[in-house]
Backbone as a ProteinNet text record, in pm:
[ID]
protein_1_A
[PRIMARY]
XXXXXXXXXXXXXXXXXXXXXXXXXXXXXXXXXXXXXXXXXXXXXXXXXXXXXXXXXXXXXXXXXXXXXXXXXXXXXXXXXX
[TERTIARY]
-17.7	-62.1	-20.5	38.2	94.7	-33.4	-32.8	-91.2	-69.7	-198.1	-182.6	-168.5	-65.4	-30.4	-95.8	-200.5	-273.5	-204.2	-193.1	-179.1	-240.4	-135.9	-193.1	-258.8	-231.2	-283.2	-237.8	-289.7	-281.7	-385.1	-442.7	-527.2	-452.4	-435.3	-398.4	-485.3	-472.3	-597.1	-527.1	-565.1	-510.1	-348.9	-291.7	-181.9	-87.9	-101.2	-40	-13.5	-71.2	-84.7	-141.2	-105.4	-155.5	-233	-354.4	-452.6	-489.6	-497.2	-517.1	-654.6	-619.6	-698.5	-714.6	-849.9	-874.5	-856	-879.1	-905.3	-788.2	-667.1	-556.1	-449	-397.6	-287.2	-174.9	-80.8	64	170.5	163	241.8	194.5	250	232.6	325.9	318.6	399.6	428.7	546.4	556.2	683.1	732.7	841.1	774.2	862.3	786.5	944.2	973.3	890.1	868.6	777.2	745.6	735	745.3	775.3	678.5	638.5	517.6	590.5	556	640	516.7	371.6	275.3	125.2	53.9	-83	-170.4	-287.6	-397.5	-538.3	-635.2	-734.3	-859.1	-973.2	-1068.2	-1094.3	-1025.1	-1019.9	-1131.9	-1111.9	-1194.4	-1196.7	-1323.5	-1374.6	-1304	-1215	-1202.2	-1222.4	-1288.6	-1331.3	-1206.6	-1226.8	-1132.5	-1170.7	-1065.2	-1078.7	-1022.3	-980.1	-935.2	-1027.6	-1128.4	-1211.1	-1181.1	-1139.2	-1098.2	-943.9	-827.6	-708.2	-628.1	-546.8	-441.2	-293.7	-224.3	-66.8	2.6	107.6	171.2	315.3	361	468.9	514.8	591.4	673.2	657.3	613.3	597	701.7	705.2	812.8	919.8	811.1	872.7	917.8	915.8	964.3	872.3	755.1	634.1	576	589.9	529.9	352.1	289.3	146.7	96.2	9.9	-92.7	-141.9	-149.7	-193.7	-291.7	-410.7	-544.8	-485.6	-555.7	-499.7	-534.9	-657.1	-667.7	-579.5	-517.1	-391.6	-282.8	-263.8	-145.2	-192.5	-86.1	-97.1	-74.3	-5.6	58.4	-51.8	-47.6	-129.9	-77.3	-173	-74.8	-81.2	-175.7	-156	-17.8	64.4	203.7	279.3	235	271.6	248.7	328.2	298.6	198.6	137.6	25.7	96.2	48	97.6	66
1478.2	1333.4	1204.1	1116.4	974.5	922.6	876.6	817	646.1	568.5	441.2	320.7	246.9	141.7	14.1	-17.2	-142	-294.9	-368.7	-521.4	-572.5	-655.8	-731.7	-855.4	-881.6	-1038.3	-1140.2	-1258.3	-1390.3	-1418	-1342.2	-1365	-1384.9	-1488.8	-1501.5	-1562.3	-1462.1	-1498	-1535.6	-1608.4	-1601.7	-1633.5	-1528.9	-1520.4	-1501.4	-1517.1	-1483.5	-1354.7	-1247	-1116.6	-1112.2	-1054.6	-1000.9	-882.3	-912.2	-773	-688.9	-586.2	-498.9	-538.2	-552.5	-597.8	-459.1	-375.4	-214.7	-235.4	-379.9	-367.5	-387.1	-392	-431.3	-328.5	-233.7	-136.9	-229.7	-190.5	-259.8	-154.3	-32.5	68.9	193.4	303.3	443.6	497.2	617	644.2	806	823.2	971	1007.4	938.7	996.7	1080.3	1195.4	1261.9	1277.6	1263.1	1175.9	1049.7	993.2	829.9	767.9	641.6	599.7	453.1	407.7	306.4	190.5	50.2	-31.5	-51.1	-46.8	-77.8	-26	7	60.8	-89	-84	-197.3	-117.1	-117.8	-92	-223	-185.4	-266.4	-312.7	-271.3	-295	-234.5	-242.9	-174.6	-31.3	6.4	146.8	247.6	338.9	442.6	612.9	594.2	715.3	787.5	923.7	1039.4	1013.1	1063.2	1052.2	865.9	800.2	671.6	568.2	552.5	558.8	372.1	298.7	146.5	106.8	187.6	203.1	194.1	114	99.5	93.9	159	141.7	68.7	-31.9	-103.3	-38.6	-34.1	24.5	11.3	30.1	-0.7	89	64.4	135.9	194.9	310.6	372	258.2	145	42.9	-53.8	-57.6	-147.1	-250.4	-249.7	-368	-340	-440.4	-415.4	-400.4	-303	-305.7	-196.2	-158.4	-97.3	42	124.4	277.9	313.8	354.2	392.4	502.9	504.4	611.6	772.9	768.4	905.6	951	885.1	935.5	963.4	938.3	988.6	1105.4	1234.5	1342.1	1359.3	1304.9	1323.3	1230.6	1256.6	1160.8	1014.5	938.4	791.2	724.2	794.5	722.1	697.8	776.9	705.4	627.7	551	453.1	302.8	207.6	97.4	-9.7	-48	-135.2	-265.9	-360.4	-454.1	-572.9
1585.6	1665.8	1561.4	1611	1529.2	1446	1327.8	1264.9	1301.7	1329.1	1353.3	1240.2	1253	1163.1	1192.9	1108.9	1118.8	1053.1	1164.3	1114.3	1034.3	964.1	833.2	904	1028.3	1046.4	970.4	998.5	941.5	814.6	778.5	650.2	530.6	479.8	338.2	252.3	123.6	53.2	-90.8	-194.6	-306.4	-313.5	-356.3	-403.2	-248.1	-104.3	-15.3	30.6	-33.4	-31.2	145.8	225.4	392.7	355.4	396.2	397.2	508.1	474.3	620.2	696.7	833	950.5	1015	985.6	1063.7	1212.3	1269	1432.9	1485.8	1416.3	1463.4	1471.6	1553.9	1562.9	1604.4	1503.2	1538.6	1593.8	1572.6	1571.6	1523.1	1556.5	1490.9	1408.5	1310.9	1243.7	1286.7	1355.4	1393.6	1295.7	1225.8	1121.2	1014.7	944.1	836.2	786.3	663.3	577.1	572.7	539.6	538.3	426.4	404.3	296.8	284.9	187.1	190.1	65.2	89.6	10.3	-120	-88.2	-222.1	-153.7	-255.8	-204.5	-231.5	-167.9	-190.5	-212.1	-324.4	-320	-290.9	-263.7	-229.1	-114	-10	127.8	229.1	317.7	432.7	416.6	421.4	386.6	457.7	425.4	542.6	488.6	398.5	341	232.4	182.6	144.7	2.7	-75.5	-220.8	-266.1	-180.8	-220.2	-113.6	-132	-23	55.2	-27	26.8	-1.8	-5.5	-43	108.7	104.6	249.6	168.5	236	180.7	296.8	228.2	333.2	365.5	461	521.7	676	731.6	865	958.1	1062	1182.8	1250.3	1304	1428.8	1452.8	1520.7	1616.3	1527.6	1444.9	1311.5	1282.5	1317.4	1275.1	1112.5	1072.1	925.1	944.4	858.5	887.4	765.7	755	669.5	702.6	656.3	702	608	675.2	575.6	496.8	373	286.7	335.4	417.4	473.8	579.5	601	723.1	647.1	499.5	468.7	396.6	389.7	358.9	232.2	162.4	15.8	-89.2	-195.3	-271.8	-298.9	-299.7	-305.4	-407.2	-525.7	-673.5	-727.3	-704.4	-757.9	-663.5	-551.3	-479.9	-583.3	-593.6	-687.3	-591.5	-677.7	-664.4	-596.4	-481.4	-430.7	-493.8
[MASK]
++++++++++++++++++++++++++++++++++++++++++++++++++++++++++++++++++++++++++++++++++

């Protein structure tokens, strides 16, 4: 089953990072392996070993968005911070 990639939305905070919006899906991730730009902790709760972590990626439709940590099979600690 494909994983949903969430839209960052238009919420610009502080230094203009775009933050995850769990209510908006922009695409799906069918590809494997996948890649991620960076990770962001302290966001919407998703559970798992990193309960507030999201990773910035590009969905298979080419749209930029966030994937919740629990949808990523591999350990996300090595991903750089946003």
